[in-house]
Structure formats: C-alpha cells, structure tokens
Short mmCIF file of C-alpha atoms in Angstrom, two decimals:
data_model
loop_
_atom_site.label_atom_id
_atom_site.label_comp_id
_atom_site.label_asym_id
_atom_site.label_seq_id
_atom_site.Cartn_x
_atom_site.Cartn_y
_atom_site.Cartn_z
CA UNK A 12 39.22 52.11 83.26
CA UNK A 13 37.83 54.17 80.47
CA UNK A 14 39.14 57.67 79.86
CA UNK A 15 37.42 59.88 80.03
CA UNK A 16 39.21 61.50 76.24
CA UNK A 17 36.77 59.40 74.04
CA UNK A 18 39.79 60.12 71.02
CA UNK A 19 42.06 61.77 69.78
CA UNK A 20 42.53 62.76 66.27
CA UNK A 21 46.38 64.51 64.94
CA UNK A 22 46.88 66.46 62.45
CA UNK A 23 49.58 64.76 60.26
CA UNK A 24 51.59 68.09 59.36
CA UNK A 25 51.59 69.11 63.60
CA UNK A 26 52.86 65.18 64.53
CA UNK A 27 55.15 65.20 61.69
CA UNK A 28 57.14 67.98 62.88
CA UNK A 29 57.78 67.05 66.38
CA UNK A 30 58.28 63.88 65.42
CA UNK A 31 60.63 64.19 62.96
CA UNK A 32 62.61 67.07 65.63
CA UNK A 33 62.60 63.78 67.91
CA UNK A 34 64.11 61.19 65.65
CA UNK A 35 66.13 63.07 63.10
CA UNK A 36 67.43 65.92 65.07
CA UNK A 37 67.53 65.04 68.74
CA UNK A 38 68.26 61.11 67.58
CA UNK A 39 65.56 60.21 70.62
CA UNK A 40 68.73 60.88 72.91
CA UNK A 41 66.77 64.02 74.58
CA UNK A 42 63.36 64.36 75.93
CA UNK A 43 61.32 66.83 74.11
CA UNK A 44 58.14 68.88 75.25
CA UNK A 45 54.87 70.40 73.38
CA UNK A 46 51.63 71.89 74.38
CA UNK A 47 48.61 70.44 71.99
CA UNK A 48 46.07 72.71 70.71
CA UNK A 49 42.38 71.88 69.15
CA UNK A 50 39.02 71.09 70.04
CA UNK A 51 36.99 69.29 72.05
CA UNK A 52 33.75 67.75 71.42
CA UNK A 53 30.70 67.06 73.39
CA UNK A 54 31.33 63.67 73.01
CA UNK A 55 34.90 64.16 74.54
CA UNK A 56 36.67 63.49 71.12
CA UNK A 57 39.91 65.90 71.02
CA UNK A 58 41.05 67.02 67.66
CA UNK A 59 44.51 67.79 67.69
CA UNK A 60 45.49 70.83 64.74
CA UNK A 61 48.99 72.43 66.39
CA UNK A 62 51.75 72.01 68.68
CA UNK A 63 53.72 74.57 70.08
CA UNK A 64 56.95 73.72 72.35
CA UNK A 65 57.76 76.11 74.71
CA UNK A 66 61.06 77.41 75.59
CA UNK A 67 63.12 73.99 77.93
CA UNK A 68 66.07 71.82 78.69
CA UNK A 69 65.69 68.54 77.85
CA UNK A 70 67.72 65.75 79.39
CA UNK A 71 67.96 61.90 78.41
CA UNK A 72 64.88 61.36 81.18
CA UNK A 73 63.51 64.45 82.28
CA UNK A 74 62.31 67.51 80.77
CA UNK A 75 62.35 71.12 82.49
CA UNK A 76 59.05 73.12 81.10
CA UNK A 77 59.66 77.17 81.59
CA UNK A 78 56.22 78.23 81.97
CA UNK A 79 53.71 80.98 81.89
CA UNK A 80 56.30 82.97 79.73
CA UNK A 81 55.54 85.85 77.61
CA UNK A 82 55.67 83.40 75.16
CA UNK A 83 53.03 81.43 76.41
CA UNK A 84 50.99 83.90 76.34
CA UNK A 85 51.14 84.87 72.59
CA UNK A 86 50.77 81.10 71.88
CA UNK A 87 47.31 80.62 73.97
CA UNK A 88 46.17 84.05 72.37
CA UNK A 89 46.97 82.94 68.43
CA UNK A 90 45.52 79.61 69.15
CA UNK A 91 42.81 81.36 71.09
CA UNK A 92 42.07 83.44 67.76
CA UNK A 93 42.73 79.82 65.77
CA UNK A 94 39.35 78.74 67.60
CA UNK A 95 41.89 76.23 69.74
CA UNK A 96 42.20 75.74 72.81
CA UNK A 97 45.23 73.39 75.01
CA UNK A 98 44.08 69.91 74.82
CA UNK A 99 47.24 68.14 75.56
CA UNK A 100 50.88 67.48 75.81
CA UNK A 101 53.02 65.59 73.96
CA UNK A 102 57.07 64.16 74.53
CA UNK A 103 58.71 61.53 73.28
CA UNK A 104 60.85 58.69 75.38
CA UNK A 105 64.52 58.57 74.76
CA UNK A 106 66.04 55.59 73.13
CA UNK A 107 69.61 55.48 74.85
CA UNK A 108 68.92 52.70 77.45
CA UNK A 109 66.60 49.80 77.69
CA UNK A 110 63.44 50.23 79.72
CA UNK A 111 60.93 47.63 81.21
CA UNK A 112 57.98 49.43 81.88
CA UNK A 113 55.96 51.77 79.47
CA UNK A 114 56.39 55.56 81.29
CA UNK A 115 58.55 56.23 84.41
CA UNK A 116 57.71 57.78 87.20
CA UNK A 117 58.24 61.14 86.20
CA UNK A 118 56.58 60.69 82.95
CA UNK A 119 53.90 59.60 85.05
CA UNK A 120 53.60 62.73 86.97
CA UNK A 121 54.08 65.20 84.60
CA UNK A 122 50.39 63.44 83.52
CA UNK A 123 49.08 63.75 85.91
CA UNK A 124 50.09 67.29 87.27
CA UNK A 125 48.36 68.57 83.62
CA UNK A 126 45.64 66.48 83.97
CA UNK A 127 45.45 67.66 87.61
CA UNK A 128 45.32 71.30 85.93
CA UNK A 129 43.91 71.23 82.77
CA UNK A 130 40.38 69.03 83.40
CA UNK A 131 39.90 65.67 82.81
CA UNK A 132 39.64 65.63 79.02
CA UNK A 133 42.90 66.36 78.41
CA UNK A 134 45.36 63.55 76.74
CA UNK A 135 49.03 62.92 76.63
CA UNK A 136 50.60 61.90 73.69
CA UNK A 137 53.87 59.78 74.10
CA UNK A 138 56.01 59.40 70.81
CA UNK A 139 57.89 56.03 71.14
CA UNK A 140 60.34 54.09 69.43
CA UNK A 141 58.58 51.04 69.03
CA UNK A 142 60.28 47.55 67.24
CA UNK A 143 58.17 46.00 64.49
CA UNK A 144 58.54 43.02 63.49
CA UNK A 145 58.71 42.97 59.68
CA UNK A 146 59.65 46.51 59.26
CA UNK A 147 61.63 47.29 62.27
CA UNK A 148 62.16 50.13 64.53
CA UNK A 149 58.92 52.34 63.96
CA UNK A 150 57.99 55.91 65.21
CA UNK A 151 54.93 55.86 66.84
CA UNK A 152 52.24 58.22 68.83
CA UNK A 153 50.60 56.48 71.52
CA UNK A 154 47.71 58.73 73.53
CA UNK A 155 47.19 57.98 77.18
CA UNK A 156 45.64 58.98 80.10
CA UNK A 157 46.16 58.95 83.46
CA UNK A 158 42.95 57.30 85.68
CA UNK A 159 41.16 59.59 88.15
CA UNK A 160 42.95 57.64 91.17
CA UNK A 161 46.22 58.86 90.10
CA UNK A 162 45.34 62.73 89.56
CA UNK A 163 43.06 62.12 92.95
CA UNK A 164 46.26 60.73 94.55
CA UNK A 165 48.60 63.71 92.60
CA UNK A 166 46.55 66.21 94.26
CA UNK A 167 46.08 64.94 97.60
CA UNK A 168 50.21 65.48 98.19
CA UNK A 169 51.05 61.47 97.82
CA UNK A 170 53.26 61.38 95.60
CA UNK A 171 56.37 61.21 96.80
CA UNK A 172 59.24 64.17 95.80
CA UNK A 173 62.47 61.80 95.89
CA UNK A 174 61.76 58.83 93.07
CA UNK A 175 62.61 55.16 93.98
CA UNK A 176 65.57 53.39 92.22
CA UNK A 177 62.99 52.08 90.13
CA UNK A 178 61.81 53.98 87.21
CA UNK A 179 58.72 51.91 86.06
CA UNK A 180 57.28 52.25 90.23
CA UNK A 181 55.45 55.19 91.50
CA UNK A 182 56.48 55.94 94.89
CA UNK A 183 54.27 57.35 97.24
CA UNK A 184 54.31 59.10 100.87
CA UNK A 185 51.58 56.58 102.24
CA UNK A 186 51.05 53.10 101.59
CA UNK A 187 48.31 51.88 99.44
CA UNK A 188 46.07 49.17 99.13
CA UNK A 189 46.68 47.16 95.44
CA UNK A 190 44.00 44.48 94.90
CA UNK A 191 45.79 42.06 92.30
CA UNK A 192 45.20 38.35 93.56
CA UNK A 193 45.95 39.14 97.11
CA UNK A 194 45.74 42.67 98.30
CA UNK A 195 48.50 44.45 100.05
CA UNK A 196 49.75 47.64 101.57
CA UNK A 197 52.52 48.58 99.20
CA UNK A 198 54.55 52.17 99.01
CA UNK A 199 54.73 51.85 95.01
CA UNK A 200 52.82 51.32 92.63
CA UNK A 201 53.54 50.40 88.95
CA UNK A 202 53.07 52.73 86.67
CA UNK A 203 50.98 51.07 84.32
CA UNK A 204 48.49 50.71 86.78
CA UNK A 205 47.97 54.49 86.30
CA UNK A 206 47.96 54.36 82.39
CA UNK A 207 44.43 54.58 80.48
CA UNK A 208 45.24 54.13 76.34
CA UNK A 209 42.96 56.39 74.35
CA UNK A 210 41.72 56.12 70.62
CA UNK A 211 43.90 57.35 68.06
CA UNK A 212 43.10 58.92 64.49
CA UNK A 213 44.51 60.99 62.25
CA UNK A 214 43.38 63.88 59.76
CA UNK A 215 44.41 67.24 58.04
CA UNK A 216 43.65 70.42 59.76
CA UNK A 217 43.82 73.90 57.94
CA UNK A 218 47.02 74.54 59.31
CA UNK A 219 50.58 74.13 57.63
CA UNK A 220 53.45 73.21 59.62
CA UNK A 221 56.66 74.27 57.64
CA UNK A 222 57.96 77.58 59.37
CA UNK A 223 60.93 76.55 61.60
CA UNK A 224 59.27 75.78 65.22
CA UNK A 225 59.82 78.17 67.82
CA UNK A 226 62.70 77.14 70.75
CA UNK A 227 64.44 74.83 68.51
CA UNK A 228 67.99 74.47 68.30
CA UNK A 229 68.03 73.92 64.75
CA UNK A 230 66.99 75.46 63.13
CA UNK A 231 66.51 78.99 64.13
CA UNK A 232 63.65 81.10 63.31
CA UNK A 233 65.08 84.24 61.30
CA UNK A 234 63.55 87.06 59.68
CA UNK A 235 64.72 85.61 56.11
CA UNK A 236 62.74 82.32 56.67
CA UNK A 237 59.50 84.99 56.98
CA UNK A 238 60.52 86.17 53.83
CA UNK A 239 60.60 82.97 52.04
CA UNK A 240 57.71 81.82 53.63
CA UNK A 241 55.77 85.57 52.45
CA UNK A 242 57.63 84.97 48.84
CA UNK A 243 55.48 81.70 48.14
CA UNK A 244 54.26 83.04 44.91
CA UNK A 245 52.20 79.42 44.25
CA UNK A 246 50.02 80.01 46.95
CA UNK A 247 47.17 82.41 47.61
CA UNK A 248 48.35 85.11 50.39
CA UNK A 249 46.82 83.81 53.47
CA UNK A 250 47.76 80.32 52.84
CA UNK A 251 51.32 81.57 53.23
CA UNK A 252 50.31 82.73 56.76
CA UNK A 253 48.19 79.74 57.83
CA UNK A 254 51.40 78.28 59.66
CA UNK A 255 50.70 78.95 63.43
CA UNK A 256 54.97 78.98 64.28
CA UNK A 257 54.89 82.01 62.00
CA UNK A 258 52.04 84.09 63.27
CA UNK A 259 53.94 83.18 66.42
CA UNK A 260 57.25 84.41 64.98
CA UNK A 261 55.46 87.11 63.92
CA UNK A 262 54.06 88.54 67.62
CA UNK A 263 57.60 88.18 68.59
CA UNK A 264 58.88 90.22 66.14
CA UNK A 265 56.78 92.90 66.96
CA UNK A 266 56.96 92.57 70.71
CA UNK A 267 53.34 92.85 70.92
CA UNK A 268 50.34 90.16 71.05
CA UNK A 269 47.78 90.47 68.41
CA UNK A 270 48.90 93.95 67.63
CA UNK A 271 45.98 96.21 66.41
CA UNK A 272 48.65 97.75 63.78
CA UNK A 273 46.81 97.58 60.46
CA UNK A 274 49.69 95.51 58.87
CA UNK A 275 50.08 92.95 61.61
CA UNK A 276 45.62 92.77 62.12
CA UNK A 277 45.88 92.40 58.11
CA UNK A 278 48.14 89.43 58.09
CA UNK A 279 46.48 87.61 61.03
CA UNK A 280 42.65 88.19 59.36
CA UNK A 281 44.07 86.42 56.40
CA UNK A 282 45.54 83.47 58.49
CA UNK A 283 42.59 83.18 60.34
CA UNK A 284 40.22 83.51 57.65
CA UNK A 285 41.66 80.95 55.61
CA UNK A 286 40.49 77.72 54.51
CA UNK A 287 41.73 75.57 51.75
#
C-alpha cells in the first residue's frame, strides 16, 4: 500500500534531542512520547521543524499521553504562530527485551487512533535501536504509516480492548478475512500487515533546539537556563529566542498564552521574525 505521507523530512536539531533523551538519558528502558510540528505540502510531503513532548508516564511498553492540557494549548498556539501545524508523533521502542515483530499491538493503535484523528497525512515516527553490521547498534528514525484498513477497522470499534499474549498480533472483536496463500477467518492479525514505511529526509529548519525540553526529568527547565539562553552575547537577539521549548517556557512563566504584554509580544516578534 502506498501512504498516503509522500515524505517526511526532520529537522536534525528537533530528532537530535529526543533522540538523544531516548538513548542517553532514558537508556531505551522507557517509552517516550512527542507531538511533531511542520508543514505539509500539496504534494503530501511533511516537513518536520519541532517536537514538543507533553507532560506522561512512560513504562518499558506503554506510554500514558495526558492530553488537551493547558499545556497543549500554548504548544499548538506557538507552533500555530511558528506557521506549524501537528503533523505527527514520534516514540521510541525500548531495548530491555527481545522482540520479533516490528511494533506491538499497542504501538499499533496508538497509530492509528492519531491517524484516526488527525487526517490521513499524518506520520509516525518510531526511533529504534537497530544492529548494524559493521558499526553496530545504531539509532535510527523509521516513519510509518498505518494503511486505511487499519484506521477504517480502529474506528469501526474492532479492535479489541484486552491485547492477546502476543505482542506482534492485533487482536480484534470480529474475525477477519486475511488473503495470504489461502484465505482465512482469523481474530488477529499481524501487525505488520498494518505498517506502510514512508520516505525519510533530513534538513535544517530555522529553529534551535538547545533550551532544556519541557516535561523532562532531567533536566529541568529553570528560570536561570532563560537567562543563559538571553545572555548569548554571540548571537543576534532573536536568534537567542528562536528555540520553540523556550518561547514555551516562556508562556508558562507568565501563565498566559501569547500574552499581548509589550515585553512578552516583543520577544515572540523577534522569534518569529527570525531567519538565519
């Protein structure tokens, strides 16, 4: 099946963040959670430039999301005045066990519950631990989607609530036909079936990525680091503000989205406005 996401394109300072939360922090012992935001094309070609992770609880294979938070709100509004919009998810797969399949079945769904929600350009990314050969275990982005059957199948009420001791199957409420050599009624369905791998490029937005992220456990987003980050004599003013975690940092500071306040409308103009 083709998806119906022609590409998608990350920006190497947003990927580079989470990923390195992921694999340095977290050790890939803990599933971690972020909402994409970019662009869109005509063409269907999604250009990733920020991710922002909500507020969760990550386990070793689920993830809870808390959403449509105040939060939330203040992100989608400073993305909104970005010129982005939520294209995507991203989490990474834990590391602690051995799995034979690709996504489980609750990776699965989360796809395509957001899918389900958000239209059906938007993309998943999955960051992986994957083994190379010559240079050995290598982190790795890998964009999928899920196929129009499963979000069809997601909404319709057939997935089932209560997984199946196997993690790699999909079970559902209803049997299924599967035409493979022979078709058959079956109650699960692998979960690659669902999968649809999309096009993968890279590039460099206008946006930095070096405040501390928001809902991190380390480290914590304080006051001083918006000082340092303000105190960056070597670059011009609004560079040091073209960091969406700190505009971010910065609403909840002052308890207010987008504040008309002259100072806080001044600092956000120059974020907006810039371009290096």
């Amino acid at each position: 099946e083709t998806p119906h996401c022609a590409s998608v394109s990350f920006d190497a300072h947003a990927a580079n963040a989470f990923q390195a939360y992921v694999s340095g922090t977290l050790g890939f012992s803990q599933m971690r959670f972020g909402w994409m935001y970019g662009t869109v094309s005509e063409e269907g070609a999604v250009e990733v430039n920020l991710i922002y992770e909500p507020e969760q609880e990550g386990a070793e294979d689920t993830f809870k999301v808390m959403e449509d938070t105040l939060e939330d709100a203040r992100a989608d509004a400073i993305a909104g005045k970005l010129g982005y919009v939520k294209v995507g998810c991203v989490f990474n797969v834990t590391t602690t066990k051995e799995r034979a399949y690709t996504l489980s079945a609750f990776e699965v769904r989360t796809m395509a519950r957001y899918q389900a929600a958000h239209g059906d350009k938007f993309v998943t990314a999955v960051v992986m631990m994957l083994e190379d050969e010559d240079a050995g275990p290598q982190v790795s982005f890998e964009p999928f989607q899920v196929s129009d059957q499963c979000v069809k199948l997601w909404s319709d009420g057939w997935f089932h609530d209560v997984p199946g001791e196997d993690a790699g199957m999909t079970r559902l409420v209803k049997d299924v036909i599967v035409v493979d050599k022979v078709s058959k009624d079956v109650a699960e369905v692998d979960n690659d079936r669902w999968l649809v791998p999309v096009k993968i490029l890279d590039h460099e937005g206008p946006l930095q990525a070096k405040f501390p992220v928001e809902n991190r456990l380390h480290p914590v987003q304080t006051v001083e680091d918006l000082r340092d980050a303000l105190r960056q004599s070597a670059l011009p003013y609004a560079a040091r503000l073209a960091d969406f975690h700190l505009l971010l940092f910065l609403s909840l500071v002052h308890n207010q989205i987008l504040s008309p306040a002259p100072r806080i409308l001044h600092l956000e103009l120059c974020a907006l406005c810039y371009v290096p």
